[in-house]
Short mmCIF file of C-alpha atoms in Angstrom, two decimals:
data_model
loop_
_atom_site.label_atom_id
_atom_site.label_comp_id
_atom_site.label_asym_id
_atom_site.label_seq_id
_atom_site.Cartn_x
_atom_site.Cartn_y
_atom_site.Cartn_z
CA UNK A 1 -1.28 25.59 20.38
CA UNK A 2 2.34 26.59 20.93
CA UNK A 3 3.91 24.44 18.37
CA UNK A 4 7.34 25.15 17.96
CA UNK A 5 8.74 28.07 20.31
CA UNK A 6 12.39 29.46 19.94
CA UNK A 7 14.08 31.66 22.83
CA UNK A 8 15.53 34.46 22.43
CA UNK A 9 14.42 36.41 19.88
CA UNK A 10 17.32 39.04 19.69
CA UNK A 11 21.15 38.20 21.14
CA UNK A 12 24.17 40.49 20.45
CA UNK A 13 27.34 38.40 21.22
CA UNK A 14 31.08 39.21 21.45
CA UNK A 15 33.64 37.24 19.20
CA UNK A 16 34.78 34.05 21.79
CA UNK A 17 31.54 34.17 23.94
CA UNK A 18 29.22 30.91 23.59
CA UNK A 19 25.46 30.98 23.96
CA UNK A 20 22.60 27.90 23.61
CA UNK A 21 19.78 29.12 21.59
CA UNK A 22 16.80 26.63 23.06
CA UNK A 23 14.04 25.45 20.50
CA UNK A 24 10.74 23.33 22.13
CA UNK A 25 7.98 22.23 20.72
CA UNK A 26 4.55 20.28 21.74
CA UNK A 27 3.38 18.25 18.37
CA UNK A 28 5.34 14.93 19.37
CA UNK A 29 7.26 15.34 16.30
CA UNK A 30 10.16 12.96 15.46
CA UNK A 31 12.19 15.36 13.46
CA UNK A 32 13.72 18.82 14.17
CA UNK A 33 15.80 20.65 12.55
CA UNK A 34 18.20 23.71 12.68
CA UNK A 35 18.75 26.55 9.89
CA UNK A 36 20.23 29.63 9.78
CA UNK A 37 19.17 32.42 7.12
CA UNK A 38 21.21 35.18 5.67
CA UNK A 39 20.00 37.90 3.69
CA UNK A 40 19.07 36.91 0.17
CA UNK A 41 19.39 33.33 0.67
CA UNK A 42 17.83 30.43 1.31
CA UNK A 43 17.60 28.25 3.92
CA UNK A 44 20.78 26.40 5.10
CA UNK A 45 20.50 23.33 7.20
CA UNK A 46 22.75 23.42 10.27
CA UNK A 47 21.82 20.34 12.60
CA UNK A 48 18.80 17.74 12.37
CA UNK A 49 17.68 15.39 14.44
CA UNK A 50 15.80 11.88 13.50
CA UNK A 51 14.29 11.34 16.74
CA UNK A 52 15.49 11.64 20.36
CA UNK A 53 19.13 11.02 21.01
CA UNK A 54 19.63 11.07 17.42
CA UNK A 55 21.40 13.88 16.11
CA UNK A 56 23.16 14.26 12.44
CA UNK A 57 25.15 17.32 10.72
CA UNK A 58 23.77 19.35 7.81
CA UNK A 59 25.40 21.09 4.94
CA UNK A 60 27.09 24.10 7.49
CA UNK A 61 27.46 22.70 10.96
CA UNK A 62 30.98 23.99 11.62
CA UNK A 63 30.84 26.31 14.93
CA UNK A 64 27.90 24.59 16.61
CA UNK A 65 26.59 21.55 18.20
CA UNK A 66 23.14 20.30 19.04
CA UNK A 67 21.39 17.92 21.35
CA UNK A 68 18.55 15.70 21.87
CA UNK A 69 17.76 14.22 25.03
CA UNK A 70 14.00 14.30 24.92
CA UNK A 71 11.78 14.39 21.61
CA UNK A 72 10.15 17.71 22.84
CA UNK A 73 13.85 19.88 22.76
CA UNK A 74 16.40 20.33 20.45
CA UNK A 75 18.99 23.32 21.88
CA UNK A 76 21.46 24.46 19.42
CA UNK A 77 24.99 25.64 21.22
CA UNK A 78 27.48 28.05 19.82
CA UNK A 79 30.55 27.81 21.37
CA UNK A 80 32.90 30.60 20.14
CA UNK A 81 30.97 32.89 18.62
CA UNK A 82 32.19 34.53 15.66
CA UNK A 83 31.15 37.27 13.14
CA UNK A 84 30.27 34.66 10.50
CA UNK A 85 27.79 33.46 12.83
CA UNK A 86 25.55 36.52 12.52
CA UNK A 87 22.30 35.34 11.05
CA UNK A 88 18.88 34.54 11.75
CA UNK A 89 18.17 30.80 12.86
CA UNK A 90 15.14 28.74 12.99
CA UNK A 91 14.30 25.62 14.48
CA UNK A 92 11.55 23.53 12.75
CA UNK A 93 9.79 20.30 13.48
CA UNK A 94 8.04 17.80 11.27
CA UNK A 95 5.07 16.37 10.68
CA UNK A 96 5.06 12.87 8.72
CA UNK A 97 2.26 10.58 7.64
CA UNK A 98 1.41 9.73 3.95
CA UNK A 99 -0.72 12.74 2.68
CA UNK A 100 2.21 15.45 3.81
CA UNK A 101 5.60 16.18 5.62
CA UNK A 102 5.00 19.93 6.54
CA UNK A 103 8.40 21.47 8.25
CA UNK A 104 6.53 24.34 10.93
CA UNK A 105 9.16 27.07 12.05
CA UNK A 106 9.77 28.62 14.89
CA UNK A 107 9.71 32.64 15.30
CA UNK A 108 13.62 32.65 14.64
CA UNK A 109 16.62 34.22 16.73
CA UNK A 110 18.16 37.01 15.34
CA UNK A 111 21.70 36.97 16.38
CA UNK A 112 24.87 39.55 15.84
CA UNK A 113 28.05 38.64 16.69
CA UNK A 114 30.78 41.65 17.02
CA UNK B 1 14.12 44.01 12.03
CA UNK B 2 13.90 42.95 8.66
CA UNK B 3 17.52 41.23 7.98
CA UNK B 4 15.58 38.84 5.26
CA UNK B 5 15.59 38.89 1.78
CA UNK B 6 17.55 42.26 1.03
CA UNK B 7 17.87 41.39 -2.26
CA UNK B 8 15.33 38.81 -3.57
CA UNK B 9 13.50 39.15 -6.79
CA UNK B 10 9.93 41.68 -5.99
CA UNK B 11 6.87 40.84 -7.61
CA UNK B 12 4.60 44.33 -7.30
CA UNK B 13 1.23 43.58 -7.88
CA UNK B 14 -2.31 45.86 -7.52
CA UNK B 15 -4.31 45.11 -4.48
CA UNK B 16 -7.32 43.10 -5.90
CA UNK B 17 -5.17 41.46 -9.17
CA UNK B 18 -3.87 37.96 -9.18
CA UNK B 19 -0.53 37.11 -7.96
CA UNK B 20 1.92 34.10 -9.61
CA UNK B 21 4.70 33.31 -7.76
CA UNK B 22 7.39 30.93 -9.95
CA UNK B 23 9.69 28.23 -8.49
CA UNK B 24 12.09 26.12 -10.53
CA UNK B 25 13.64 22.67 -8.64
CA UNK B 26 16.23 20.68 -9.90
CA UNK B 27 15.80 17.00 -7.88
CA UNK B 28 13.94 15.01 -10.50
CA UNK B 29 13.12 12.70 -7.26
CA UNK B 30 11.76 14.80 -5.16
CA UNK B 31 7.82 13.98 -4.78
CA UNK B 32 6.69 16.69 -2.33
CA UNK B 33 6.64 20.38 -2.41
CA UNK B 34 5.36 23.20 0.24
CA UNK B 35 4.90 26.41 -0.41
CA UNK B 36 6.02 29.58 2.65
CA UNK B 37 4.90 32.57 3.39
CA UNK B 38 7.53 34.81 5.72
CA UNK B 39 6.82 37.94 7.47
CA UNK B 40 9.42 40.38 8.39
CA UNK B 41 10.84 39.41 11.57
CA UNK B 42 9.00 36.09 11.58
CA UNK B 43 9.30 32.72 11.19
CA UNK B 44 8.36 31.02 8.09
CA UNK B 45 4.36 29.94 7.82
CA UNK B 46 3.14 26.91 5.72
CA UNK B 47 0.63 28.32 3.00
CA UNK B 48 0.37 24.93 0.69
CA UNK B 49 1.57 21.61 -0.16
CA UNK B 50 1.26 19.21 -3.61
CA UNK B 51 2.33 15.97 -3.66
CA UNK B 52 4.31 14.76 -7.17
CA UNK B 53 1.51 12.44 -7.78
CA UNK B 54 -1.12 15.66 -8.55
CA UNK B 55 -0.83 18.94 -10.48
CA UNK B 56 -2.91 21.07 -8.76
CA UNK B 57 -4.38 21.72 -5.82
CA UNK B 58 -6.26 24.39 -4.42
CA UNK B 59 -6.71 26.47 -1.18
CA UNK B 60 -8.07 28.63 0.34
CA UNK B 61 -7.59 32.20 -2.23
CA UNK B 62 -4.31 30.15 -3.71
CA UNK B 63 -3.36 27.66 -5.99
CA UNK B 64 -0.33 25.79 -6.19
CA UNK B 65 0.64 23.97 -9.68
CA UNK B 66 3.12 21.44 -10.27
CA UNK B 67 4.69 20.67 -13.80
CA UNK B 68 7.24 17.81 -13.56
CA UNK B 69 7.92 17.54 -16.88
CA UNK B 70 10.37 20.97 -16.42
CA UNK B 71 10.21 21.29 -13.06
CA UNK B 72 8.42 24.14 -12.22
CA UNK B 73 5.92 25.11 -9.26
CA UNK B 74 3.89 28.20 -9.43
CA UNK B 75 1.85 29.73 -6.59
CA UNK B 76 -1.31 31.49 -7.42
CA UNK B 77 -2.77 33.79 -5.45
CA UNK B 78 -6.45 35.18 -5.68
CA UNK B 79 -7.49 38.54 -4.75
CA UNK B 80 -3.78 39.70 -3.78
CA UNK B 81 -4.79 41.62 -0.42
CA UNK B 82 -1.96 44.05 1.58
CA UNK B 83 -1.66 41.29 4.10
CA UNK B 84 -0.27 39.03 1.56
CA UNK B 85 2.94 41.20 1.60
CA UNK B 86 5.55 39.04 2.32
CA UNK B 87 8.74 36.94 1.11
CA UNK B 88 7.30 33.36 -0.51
CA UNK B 89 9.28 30.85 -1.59
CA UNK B 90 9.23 26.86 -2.45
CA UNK B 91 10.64 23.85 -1.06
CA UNK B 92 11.33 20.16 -2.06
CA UNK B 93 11.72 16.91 -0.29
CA UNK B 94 11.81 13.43 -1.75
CA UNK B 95 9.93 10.94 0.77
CA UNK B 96 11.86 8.99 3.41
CA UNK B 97 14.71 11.87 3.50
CA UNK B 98 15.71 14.11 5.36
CA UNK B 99 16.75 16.82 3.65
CA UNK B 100 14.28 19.77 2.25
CA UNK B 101 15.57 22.38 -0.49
CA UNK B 102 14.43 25.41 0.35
CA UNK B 103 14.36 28.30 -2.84
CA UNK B 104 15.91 31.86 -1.90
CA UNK B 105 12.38 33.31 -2.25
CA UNK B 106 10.18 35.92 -3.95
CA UNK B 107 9.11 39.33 -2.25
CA UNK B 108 5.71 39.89 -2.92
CA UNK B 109 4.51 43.57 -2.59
CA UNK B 110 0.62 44.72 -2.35
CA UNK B 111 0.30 48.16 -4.33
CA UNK B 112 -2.79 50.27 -2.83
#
């Protein structure tokens, strides 16, 4: 039961460089999305994704771009990295049917941009 | 390392006492709510879920309740044990959208 897996799990970046954080998972799920969490906040929705080759912005996708070319992976790219981009990000899938529409996470990447 | 919730609301509670954990939501449509419980240095981990259409439901040592009238979901937990230590907080999705809205979370500490 691997669910949703999330590689790497630590990345220190320099301002400019671009990096692909890769997100997988093995429920068949339809959905996937992208967040990023600073401290004290809540969740902010970066990227999401309806269903292979369907991809859509959220409410802060300036600086990155996603993918989907298969329903199992959902890579998020940053291209020029910059402080602002520090943050923790999770990838989540979704489960949907009529008695619930559970989001399960990933184990986050913690990334610091300097 | 723990870059999550620096400064989020703390519930303390005694190991053994009853927990409540408070969530208010503002989308008057939204018809389905989940409750988290994160780790440091993890990734967020479904506890419980209440559809709009029920207000109550129960689990295994918690409870979540659901008052629509002012918008309010509470998490109950029995028994509060250390390993319940953790940030907790509430989303909200109305059904056939996209879009969940995720609360900023309660840290819940376990007092020996």
């Amino acid at each position: 039961n691997a669910g949703v897996t999330q590689t790497p799990k630590f990345r220190i970046l320099k301002i400019g460089q671009s990096m692909t954080l890769q997100c997988a998972q093995d429920m068949n799920h339809n959905y996937m999305y992208w967040y990023r969490q600073d401290p004290g906040m809540g969740l902010k929705l970066i990227y999401y994704s309806v269903g292979a080759g369907i991809t859509d912005k959220g409410e802060v996708p300036n600086g990155y771009n996603v993918s989907r070319s298969t329903t199992e992976d959902f890579p998020l790219r940053l291209e020029l990295a910059a402080p602002s981009q520090t943050s923790v990000y999770f990838c989540a899938s979704r489960q949907t049917g009529a008695t619930n529409e559970k989001l399960f996470f990933g184990s986050g990447t913690q990334l610091s941009v300097l | 390392g723990e870059s999550v919730g620096l400064h989020l609301p703390t519930l303390s509670v005694q190991e053994g006492d009853n927990s409540i954990i408070n969530c208010a939501y503002s989308n008057s449509a939204s018809d389905y709510f989940i409750w988290y419980k994160q780790e440091s240095g993890k990734g967020p981990q479904f506890i419980i879920d209440i559809r709009s259409n029920m207000d109550k439901r129960q689990g295994q040592r918690v409870t979540v309740l659901l008052n629509k009238t002012v918008k309010h979901l509470s998490l109950q937990i029995a028994a509060t044990q250390p390993g319940d230590s953790a940030v907790y907080f509430c989303a909200d999705l109305t059904s056939g959208t996209y879009k969940y809205i995720f609360g900023t979370g309660t840290r819940l500490k376990v007092l020996a």
